[in-house]
Amino acid sequence: MSLPELLAPVGSIDHLKLAIFSGASSIYLSGKKFGARKYAKNFSLSEIESAVKFAHLHNVKVYVTVNTLIKDNELFEVADYVFKLYKYGIDGILVQDIGLLKVVKYICPNLNIHASTQMNIHNIEGIKWAKEQGISRIVLPRELNYNEVKEMVDFAHSVGIEIEIFVHGALCYSYSGRCLLSSLIGNRSGNRGTCAQPCRQKYQISIDDVESNKINIPSKINTKINSKTNIKINNRTNRTNSKINSKTSIKTNNLNVNSNQHNGEYLISPKDLSLFDHLPKLIDLEVDSLKIEGRMRSKEYIAIVVSQYRQALNQLKGKLKFNNKNKNTNKNNISKNYNISKNHKNYRNHSSHKNHDSFKDKKYYNSKENLGIVFNRGFTSGHLLTKNNQKLINKRKPGHVGLFVGNVSNFNSKSNEISILLKKGLINIPERGDGILIESFDGDYGFEISNNPVLDVNKKNNQKYLLVKLVKENNNVNVSFKKGDNIYLTKRKKLNDLTKNMLHNNDKKSFKKSIVSIKFSIDSQNSDSLYFPVLEANVILGNGKKLNFIDRSNDSWELAKNKPITTNQLKKQLLKIGDLPFYIDNINIIYSGNLFAPLSKINEFRRDFFNKLEILILNSYIPDDNDLNISKNRLKDFKRDLISSSNINNSISNEISINNSNINSNNINNNNNNSISNNNNINNNINNKSDISNINNNIINKSNHLDNNRVGNESFNIINESSNNKTSKYSVSAYINDLEILKNISNNDDGETSFNRLYLEVPVENDFLESKPIDVSYYIMFLKEALNISNNQKYELVWKWPDIAHKDTKEGLIKVVAILKKLNIKINIMTSLLGVNSYLKDNYSVNIYGSYSLNVFNSISASNLKDFDLLTFSPELSINDLKTLMDNYEAKNPVPEVLVKGNIETLITRKPFIDKKHYSYITSICNNNPKFNFIKNKSINDINFYLNDLKNNFYPIKSVEDGNLILNSYETSLVDQIPRLASFGINNFSIDARWKSKDYLLNLKL
């Protein structure tokens, strides 16, 4: 067992140097485009080339993030960009886009591809899919717990894939890649690198009263509730009879209750992840890489966080005794017959290193304090080790908290002196030049200490007090502090100075040097007058690669007349390598001691030799000419196809293994004549449906909140292109999760229906407090009843799976399918779980439809998902994007579909939005006010919850398996654009009616 790689974030040139000098094993950075942190400084192409050279000379690997979703009109540019990165010799590329994954693998088959956490590979089937796609490393979602990670690490290693996990830095509230909140609110897409971090904004919980008015519930929980509390409610106009309504103008008053200085309104702002305390457990996990987040953080953050983790890892390396026994036992069998028992080993309680007390010495505690000083929102061990997910959120503050150092003991307003009772065991006692923040009843007050504080120790109780002179920026502003107010250290001058010194002082740098053995000899060429010095180096690079280099000087030495160069002089000159990133562990000088050369010539030869050695090292990372020529030709072919507007998938369709056995249409059971059953019959099935000309007059509740030319929140100029439609037919699907709605559709159409498919999601109770295991019996009964209702109907009933399915949930869902099969019941399935789709097709011969959580953004992504029968395109695409996509998507297989109406899922999360105390508080309000009598003595499942933002938008919150959904605050409606979309060749449209009223779909009168 070896230590995992320490992977550091780099957002600028200074970040790069600091990460390397602090001890990073590898770094990740981004170019000016296609990176998930667009607002970081980032790197130009020339800067990336220089950064790669600098890093490789210092034995540090470079991974470049190209992890945004890619549009069709960007494919030309991104392909060219990837080839240049490959030419520079980068060590890997991080991708999210499934189409880009295919492009990279085709153009640069030898380039390591890392699956971004935004791909959301969170189960074994996802790893199998990644292996088939040629992925060499997976960055796991931060939502996995210890046992789930261990299971995935073991399986990934059995098939030759590395695993990377986040160890420190910011947490997203949503699963990465599954958050559209920023995109829908402000047209700044997290999937495109421009997230505005709406999770760091203030929200309140709102619920419906008996009249479906929205009532804000204050977040403060230790407030006495008076049964006579006056609640002023503004009635809102309901545009529809649905449970979730289109956006309306709402004026909602809060409950009139008291609150203190911290009202806890940052309800979905997570704390920062820090697994520093648990490094021994991470070593037990055998993950390959520990990733630090923070490309937009300060230089001090990069230097301190990386150095503290490096020091701790090195300390563990020296103290822990690694046991490699049975490491490779049955490795070959795992990948072939991998079945996780329900009694899977509890790794959390069976660590091979149960006692790590020696790890937590004074140096460790100092490191912990340093980590808190440079940046934190409060630290959490995340989902990996935190049993109570409610501890993941910091409701008080969305920004830097600082290090808690003590409380106000006394404040002298005349002298402006504060006496601080210091926290016991505090190592970083505030000094002159440090930054201080005081949390008082009247608000926070921060300042920089300008005078030397006075430290006093009470000998009786050994308590330490620090007397600090308050600095007031404005003498006209009165400030007051009370005893007990919290005080935080937010900036440490020593750490800032350390960071500056690290860039300029060689003694402060810590990185892995290449090991060099040198041999010096003289080549006399069988001549009595020519003596050419020769240097030979054997180099061991940080990646284990061994190089040999021999160079002979062109300048001959001469026989010494008086003072020859001695062996010691020669050795001294050859060892003068300055700050070159080499460690010379041996020097062998074969020399008779009778020659002379000016020291300047010896130095010149040495410098020239090491310059050439550096070039040799750098070239060892660059692909050879043959590989580059192959990639260059493939790039030309790819770009040629793009320019000619032909099918851009033709040139790569046969180059990448996509597990074609999973998409053999002959294996699909065609018992349901109305399903999308195979590639040849898809369009025929679509064309037998409703006429598109009727839809504009029959669909009501159109949203007017759309900006120009965008699918999702944005509207566009309505263009009637009916005469140019490629087809006058269309197919309409509906998402539902209510059997009563299914009955209404089945019973009110006299055997006819406007819907071709109904995507039925099995509803779960709104238990926002904890996730419960899947109830297999409930699923079986629900689906059996649904199939009975749908018997002899002309629509196809499709079971929609949750978009997140961790190990236990996934196994429960598969168990349901297996039981249904034994009962001779078959139902087609909608899922976004990569790899699971192939498993279901292979083992249960069902059709698989892809939901929009797959983030299909371009035509190559669609073509790379051929084992789906239908794909719903991303709701983030604009009308023009969809047209370009369809122009390039000649195969039309899988069949494309677009969501045209409904409340889009803004995010899915495994984190809470409400804790037990808050829930009890809401219950107490409901039990003491007649407006909520309908809730009294009922479960949380009977309450409609919303997140209410500062603009009075209400985002419905719903429970699903393995988490919660937050829906958009208003409906998207693109029904007026169906003729235009159909003119592109899109003939499948869907409506999301989940959590709507029972007559919602019937009112559409399709």
Short mmCIF file of C-alpha atoms in Angstrom, two decimals, residues 458-812:
data_model
loop_
_atom_site.label_atom_id
_atom_site.label_comp_id
_atom_site.label_asym_id
_atom_site.label_seq_id
_atom_site.Cartn_x
_atom_site.Cartn_y
_atom_site.Cartn_z
CA ASN A 458 -4.36 33.63 35.47
CA LYS A 459 -2.15 31.48 37.66
CA LYS A 460 -5.07 30.16 39.68
CA ASN A 461 -6.98 28.55 36.81
CA ASN A 462 -4.32 28.78 34.11
CA GLN A 463 -6.73 30.69 31.88
CA LYS A 464 -5.19 32.99 29.29
CA TYR A 465 -6.46 36.49 28.56
CA LEU A 466 -5.43 38.68 25.63
CA LEU A 467 -5.81 42.46 25.77
CA VAL A 468 -6.38 43.87 22.29
CA LYS A 469 -6.73 47.51 21.25
CA LEU A 470 -9.85 47.94 19.13
CA VAL A 471 -9.34 49.67 15.78
CA LYS A 472 -12.27 51.79 14.62
CA GLU A 473 -12.41 52.73 10.96
CA ASN A 474 -15.01 55.38 11.73
CA ASN A 475 -14.87 57.11 15.11
CA ASN A 476 -18.43 58.34 14.65
CA VAL A 477 -19.72 54.78 14.73
CA ASN A 478 -20.42 53.46 18.20
CA VAL A 479 -19.65 49.82 18.81
CA SER A 480 -20.35 47.80 21.89
CA PHE A 481 -19.56 44.25 22.85
CA LYS A 482 -20.93 42.09 25.60
CA LYS A 483 -19.28 39.47 27.70
CA GLY A 484 -19.40 36.15 25.93
CA ASP A 485 -19.41 37.48 22.35
CA ASN A 486 -17.51 35.10 20.09
CA ILE A 487 -14.19 36.16 18.60
CA TYR A 488 -12.58 34.66 15.50
CA LEU A 489 -9.15 34.89 13.92
CA THR A 490 -9.79 35.50 10.21
CA LYS A 491 -6.30 36.37 8.99
CA ARG A 492 -2.83 35.35 10.17
CA LYS A 493 0.10 37.55 9.20
CA LYS A 494 2.56 34.72 9.82
CA LEU A 495 0.78 32.54 7.29
CA ASN A 496 0.74 35.35 4.74
CA ASP A 497 4.47 35.87 5.21
CA LEU A 498 5.08 32.14 4.95
CA THR A 499 3.25 32.08 1.64
CA LYS A 500 5.33 34.95 0.25
CA ASN A 501 8.56 33.30 1.38
CA MET A 502 7.56 30.05 -0.24
CA LEU A 503 7.65 31.69 -3.66
CA HIS A 504 11.09 33.17 -3.21
CA ASN A 505 12.96 31.22 -0.51
CA ASN A 506 14.31 27.81 -1.52
CA ASP A 507 14.47 26.68 2.10
CA LYS A 508 10.68 26.93 2.36
CA LYS A 509 9.98 24.79 -0.70
CA SER A 510 8.96 21.17 -0.36
CA PHE A 511 8.58 18.98 -3.42
CA LYS A 512 9.74 15.61 -4.69
CA LYS A 513 13.01 15.95 -6.60
CA SER A 514 14.24 13.65 -9.32
CA ILE A 515 16.99 11.36 -8.12
CA VAL A 516 20.13 11.66 -10.23
CA SER A 517 23.31 9.58 -10.26
CA ILE A 518 26.19 11.21 -12.11
CA LYS A 519 29.26 9.69 -13.69
CA PHE A 520 32.16 11.79 -14.94
CA SER A 521 34.84 10.46 -17.26
CA ILE A 522 37.32 11.58 -19.92
CA ASP A 523 37.11 10.55 -23.56
CA SER A 524 40.59 10.86 -25.03
CA GLN A 525 39.64 9.28 -28.40
CA ASN A 526 42.90 7.37 -28.40
CA SER A 527 44.68 10.66 -28.66
CA ASP A 528 47.47 12.00 -26.56
CA SER A 529 46.34 15.61 -26.93
CA LEU A 530 42.51 15.61 -26.91
CA TYR A 531 40.69 15.04 -23.65
CA PHE A 532 36.92 15.52 -23.82
CA PRO A 533 34.95 15.47 -20.55
CA VAL A 534 31.87 13.19 -20.52
CA LEU A 535 28.91 13.33 -18.14
CA GLU A 536 26.39 10.53 -17.76
CA ALA A 537 23.20 10.77 -15.69
CA ASN A 538 20.83 8.04 -14.57
CA VAL A 539 17.59 9.67 -13.49
CA ILE A 540 14.63 8.31 -11.56
CA LEU A 541 11.62 10.58 -12.01
CA GLY A 542 8.84 10.98 -9.50
CA ASN A 543 6.56 8.81 -11.63
CA GLY A 544 9.08 5.97 -11.44
CA LYS A 545 10.32 6.35 -14.99
CA LYS A 546 14.07 5.86 -15.48
CA LEU A 547 16.11 7.87 -17.96
CA ASN A 548 19.72 7.70 -19.07
CA PHE A 549 21.55 10.61 -20.64
CA ILE A 550 25.18 10.93 -21.84
CA ASP A 551 26.76 14.10 -23.14
CA ARG A 552 30.30 14.90 -24.26
CA SER A 553 31.74 18.37 -24.24
CA ASN A 554 33.05 19.85 -27.49
CA ASP A 555 35.87 21.55 -25.59
CA SER A 556 38.96 19.46 -25.00
CA TRP A 557 40.86 19.73 -21.73
CA GLU A 558 44.61 19.87 -21.74
CA LEU A 559 47.36 18.33 -19.74
CA ALA A 560 48.11 20.41 -16.70
CA LYS A 561 51.41 22.22 -16.55
CA ASN A 562 51.22 23.49 -12.96
CA LYS A 563 47.91 23.04 -11.07
CA PRO A 564 45.64 20.34 -12.45
CA ILE A 565 41.94 20.18 -11.58
CA THR A 566 41.61 17.92 -8.58
CA THR A 567 38.84 15.39 -8.08
CA ASN A 568 37.46 17.39 -5.17
CA GLN A 569 37.41 20.59 -7.22
CA LEU A 570 35.66 18.78 -10.03
CA LYS A 571 33.08 17.30 -7.70
CA LYS A 572 32.43 20.67 -6.10
CA GLN A 573 31.78 22.32 -9.47
CA LEU A 574 29.56 19.52 -10.75
CA LEU A 575 27.36 19.68 -7.65
CA LYS A 576 26.60 23.38 -8.09
CA ILE A 577 23.11 22.88 -9.52
CA GLY A 578 21.44 25.74 -7.64
CA ASP A 579 17.66 25.38 -7.35
CA LEU A 580 17.33 22.77 -10.09
CA PRO A 581 14.73 20.14 -9.07
CA PHE A 582 17.27 17.33 -8.74
CA TYR A 583 18.71 15.40 -5.86
CA ILE A 584 22.18 14.01 -6.68
CA ASP A 585 22.48 10.91 -4.57
CA ASN A 586 25.75 9.68 -6.08
CA ILE A 587 28.58 11.09 -8.14
CA ASN A 588 31.24 8.84 -9.61
CA ILE A 589 34.33 10.56 -10.99
CA ILE A 590 36.67 8.53 -13.16
CA TYR A 591 39.58 10.88 -13.65
CA SER A 592 43.38 10.58 -13.46
CA GLY A 593 43.83 14.05 -11.91
CA ASN A 594 46.33 15.41 -14.47
CA LEU A 595 44.20 17.72 -16.63
CA PHE A 596 43.39 21.37 -16.61
CA ALA A 597 40.37 23.42 -17.72
CA PRO A 598 39.16 26.85 -16.66
CA LEU A 599 36.44 26.68 -14.03
CA SER A 600 34.25 28.72 -16.35
CA LYS A 601 34.42 25.91 -18.95
CA ILE A 602 33.57 23.28 -16.35
CA ASN A 603 30.59 25.34 -15.18
CA GLU A 604 29.46 25.94 -18.74
CA PHE A 605 29.60 22.21 -19.48
CA ARG A 606 27.63 21.45 -16.30
CA ARG A 607 24.93 24.03 -17.12
CA ASP A 608 24.63 22.79 -20.68
CA PHE A 609 24.42 19.19 -19.50
CA PHE A 610 21.59 19.87 -17.04
CA ASN A 611 19.73 22.01 -19.57
CA LYS A 612 19.78 19.09 -21.98
CA LEU A 613 18.76 16.75 -19.17
CA GLU A 614 15.73 18.95 -18.44
CA ILE A 615 14.72 18.79 -22.10
CA LEU A 616 15.05 15.02 -22.03
CA ILE A 617 12.83 14.83 -18.95
CA LEU A 618 10.19 17.10 -20.49
CA ASN A 619 10.21 15.13 -23.74
CA SER A 620 9.61 11.94 -21.79
CA TYR A 621 6.10 13.22 -20.99
CA ILE A 622 5.28 14.20 -24.57
CA PRO A 623 3.63 11.65 -26.88
CA ASP A 624 5.99 10.24 -29.49
CA ASP A 625 5.83 11.32 -33.11
CA ASN A 626 3.81 8.30 -34.18
CA ASP A 627 1.10 8.92 -31.59
CA LEU A 628 1.00 12.61 -32.41
CA ASN A 629 0.63 11.89 -36.14
CA ILE A 630 -2.23 9.50 -35.46
CA SER A 631 -3.99 12.09 -33.32
CA LYS A 632 -3.27 14.85 -35.82
CA ASN A 633 -4.82 12.87 -38.66
CA ARG A 634 -7.84 11.94 -36.59
CA LEU A 635 -8.32 15.56 -35.65
CA LYS A 636 -8.27 16.51 -39.34
CA ASP A 637 -10.88 13.88 -40.12
CA PHE A 638 -13.07 15.05 -37.29
CA LYS A 639 -12.82 18.72 -38.24
CA ARG A 640 -13.39 17.91 -41.89
CA ASP A 641 -16.67 16.21 -41.04
CA LEU A 642 -17.71 19.16 -38.90
CA ILE A 643 -16.94 21.67 -41.63
CA SER A 644 -18.75 19.67 -44.28
CA SER A 645 -21.84 19.52 -42.01
CA SER A 646 -22.06 15.80 -42.54
CA ASN A 647 -22.72 13.37 -39.77
CA ILE A 648 -19.98 14.23 -37.31
CA ASN A 649 -20.37 10.87 -35.68
CA ASN A 650 -19.34 8.87 -38.76
CA SER A 651 -15.61 9.30 -38.27
CA ILE A 652 -15.66 8.06 -34.71
CA SER A 653 -18.50 5.57 -34.62
CA ASN A 654 -16.33 2.52 -35.16
CA GLU A 655 -13.34 3.61 -33.11
CA ILE A 656 -14.69 3.37 -29.59
CA SER A 657 -16.04 0.36 -27.74
CA ILE A 658 -19.55 1.14 -26.60
CA ASN A 659 -20.66 -2.35 -25.68
CA ASN A 660 -22.73 -2.77 -28.82
CA SER A 661 -24.19 -6.02 -27.55
CA ASN A 662 -26.38 -3.97 -25.26
CA ILE A 663 -28.12 -2.14 -28.08
CA ASN A 664 -29.06 -5.03 -30.33
CA SER A 665 -32.64 -4.28 -31.28
CA ASN A 666 -33.29 -7.98 -31.82
CA ASN A 667 -33.06 -8.48 -28.07
CA ILE A 668 -35.88 -6.07 -27.33
CA ASN A 669 -39.24 -7.64 -26.46
CA ASN A 670 -41.91 -6.01 -28.58
CA ASN A 671 -45.00 -7.15 -26.69
CA ASN A 672 -46.13 -3.56 -26.28
CA ASN A 673 -47.06 -2.39 -29.77
CA ASN A 674 -47.20 1.23 -28.66
CA SER A 675 -43.70 1.41 -27.16
CA ILE A 676 -40.61 2.83 -28.78
CA SER A 677 -39.46 -0.69 -29.44
CA ASN A 678 -36.66 -0.60 -31.96
CA ASN A 679 -34.78 1.70 -34.24
CA ASN A 680 -36.67 0.79 -37.41
CA ASN A 681 -40.14 1.31 -35.99
CA ILE A 682 -39.58 4.42 -33.91
CA ASN A 683 -40.72 7.00 -36.41
CA ASN A 684 -43.68 4.85 -37.47
CA ASN A 685 -44.87 4.70 -33.88
CA ILE A 686 -44.46 8.46 -33.54
CA ASN A 687 -46.29 9.24 -36.78
CA ASN A 688 -49.42 7.38 -35.70
CA LYS A 689 -50.08 9.97 -33.01
CA SER A 690 -51.81 13.31 -32.67
CA ASP A 691 -51.64 16.09 -35.22
CA ILE A 692 -49.35 18.91 -34.15
CA SER A 693 -51.67 21.61 -35.39
CA ASN A 694 -54.08 21.06 -32.49
CA ILE A 695 -51.71 21.59 -29.62
CA ASN A 696 -51.50 25.38 -29.47
CA ASN A 697 -55.19 25.79 -28.80
CA ASN A 698 -55.48 22.92 -26.36
CA ILE A 699 -52.63 23.50 -23.89
CA ILE A 700 -53.29 26.15 -21.29
CA ASN A 701 -51.24 27.84 -18.57
CA LYS A 702 -48.49 29.08 -20.82
CA SER A 703 -45.57 30.68 -19.05
CA ASN A 704 -44.66 34.21 -20.03
CA HIS A 705 -41.43 34.23 -18.03
CA LEU A 706 -39.18 33.12 -20.86
CA ASP A 707 -36.31 35.13 -22.27
CA ASN A 708 -35.40 35.16 -25.91
CA ASN A 709 -34.25 31.95 -27.52
CA ARG A 710 -33.79 29.71 -24.50
CA VAL A 711 -35.37 26.41 -23.56
CA GLY A 712 -36.01 26.50 -19.85
CA ASN A 713 -36.59 29.88 -18.32
CA GLU A 714 -36.23 31.96 -21.41
CA SER A 715 -38.75 32.90 -24.03
CA PHE A 716 -38.27 33.70 -27.66
CA ASN A 717 -39.95 35.38 -30.55
CA ILE A 718 -42.71 33.08 -31.72
CA ILE A 719 -42.04 32.01 -35.30
CA ASN A 720 -44.67 30.05 -37.18
CA GLU A 721 -42.72 27.49 -39.16
CA SER A 722 -45.52 24.96 -39.56
CA SER A 723 -45.25 24.96 -43.31
CA ASN A 724 -41.61 23.96 -43.06
CA ASN A 725 -42.11 21.15 -40.56
CA LYS A 726 -40.28 17.95 -41.31
CA THR A 727 -43.33 16.12 -39.95
CA SER A 728 -46.84 17.15 -39.01
CA LYS A 729 -47.05 14.45 -36.36
CA TYR A 730 -45.82 14.43 -32.83
CA SER A 731 -45.69 12.23 -29.74
CA VAL A 732 -46.51 13.51 -26.26
CA SER A 733 -45.39 11.95 -22.99
CA ALA A 734 -46.29 12.87 -19.43
CA TYR A 735 -44.46 12.41 -16.14
CA ILE A 736 -46.79 11.40 -13.30
CA ASN A 737 -46.47 9.95 -9.80
CA ASP A 738 -50.10 9.51 -8.77
CA LEU A 739 -52.33 6.51 -9.50
CA GLU A 740 -55.42 8.72 -9.39
CA ILE A 741 -54.02 10.75 -12.27
CA LEU A 742 -53.32 7.51 -14.11
CA LYS A 743 -56.92 6.42 -13.55
CA ASN A 744 -58.24 9.77 -14.79
CA ILE A 745 -56.23 9.50 -17.98
CA SER A 746 -57.36 5.91 -18.49
CA ASN A 747 -61.05 6.48 -17.69
CA ASN A 748 -61.85 9.81 -19.30
CA ASP A 749 -60.87 9.26 -22.89
CA ASP A 750 -63.23 6.54 -24.08
CA GLY A 751 -60.26 4.40 -24.92
CA GLU A 752 -58.40 7.30 -26.53
CA THR A 753 -55.62 9.38 -25.00
CA SER A 754 -53.48 12.28 -26.09
CA PHE A 755 -50.42 10.66 -24.53
CA ASN A 756 -48.14 8.12 -26.13
CA ARG A 757 -46.15 7.37 -22.99
CA LEU A 758 -46.67 7.92 -19.30
CA TYR A 759 -43.49 8.04 -17.22
CA LEU A 760 -44.68 6.81 -13.84
CA GLU A 761 -42.47 7.54 -10.84
CA VAL A 762 -43.28 5.63 -7.67
CA PRO A 763 -43.92 8.33 -5.03
CA VAL A 764 -42.18 8.29 -1.68
CA GLU A 765 -43.23 9.99 1.52
CA ASN A 766 -41.87 13.45 2.23
CA ASP A 767 -39.56 12.34 5.00
CA PHE A 768 -37.08 15.19 4.81
CA LEU A 769 -35.38 14.25 8.06
CA GLU A 770 -33.79 10.97 7.03
CA SER A 771 -33.49 8.65 4.07
CA LYS A 772 -35.27 5.34 4.41
CA PRO A 773 -34.47 2.08 2.63
CA ILE A 774 -36.53 1.22 -0.40
CA ASP A 775 -39.77 -0.67 0.30
CA VAL A 776 -39.76 -3.45 -2.29
CA SER A 777 -43.26 -4.69 -1.43
CA TYR A 778 -44.69 -1.20 -1.79
CA TYR A 779 -43.07 -0.81 -5.20
CA ILE A 780 -44.42 -4.17 -6.38
CA MET A 781 -47.97 -3.39 -5.30
CA PHE A 782 -47.86 0.12 -6.74
CA LEU A 783 -46.55 -1.00 -10.13
CA LYS A 784 -48.94 -3.95 -10.35
CA GLU A 785 -51.89 -1.66 -9.73
CA ALA A 786 -50.57 0.83 -12.27
CA LEU A 787 -50.21 -1.91 -14.89
CA ASN A 788 -53.74 -3.12 -14.18
CA ILE A 789 -55.07 0.39 -14.68
CA SER A 790 -53.11 0.68 -17.93
CA ASN A 791 -54.21 -2.67 -19.30
CA ASN A 792 -55.54 -2.38 -22.88
CA GLN A 793 -54.73 1.33 -22.98
CA LYS A 794 -53.16 2.80 -26.09
CA TYR A 795 -50.43 4.59 -24.19
CA GLU A 796 -47.19 2.95 -23.06
CA LEU A 797 -46.59 2.86 -19.32
CA VAL A 798 -42.92 3.45 -18.43
CA TRP A 799 -41.51 3.13 -14.93
CA LYS A 800 -39.39 6.19 -14.16
CA TRP A 801 -36.50 5.39 -11.83
CA PRO A 802 -34.94 7.93 -9.46
CA ASP A 803 -32.00 9.75 -11.02
CA ILE A 804 -29.81 8.95 -8.00
CA ALA A 805 -29.62 5.37 -6.77
CA HIS A 806 -26.93 4.49 -4.28
CA LYS A 807 -26.03 0.88 -3.62
CA ASP A 808 -28.97 -0.14 -1.44
CA THR A 809 -31.54 1.73 -3.50
CA LYS A 810 -30.17 0.41 -6.78
CA GLU A 811 -30.23 -3.15 -5.51
CA GLY A 812 -33.78 -2.67 -4.23
#
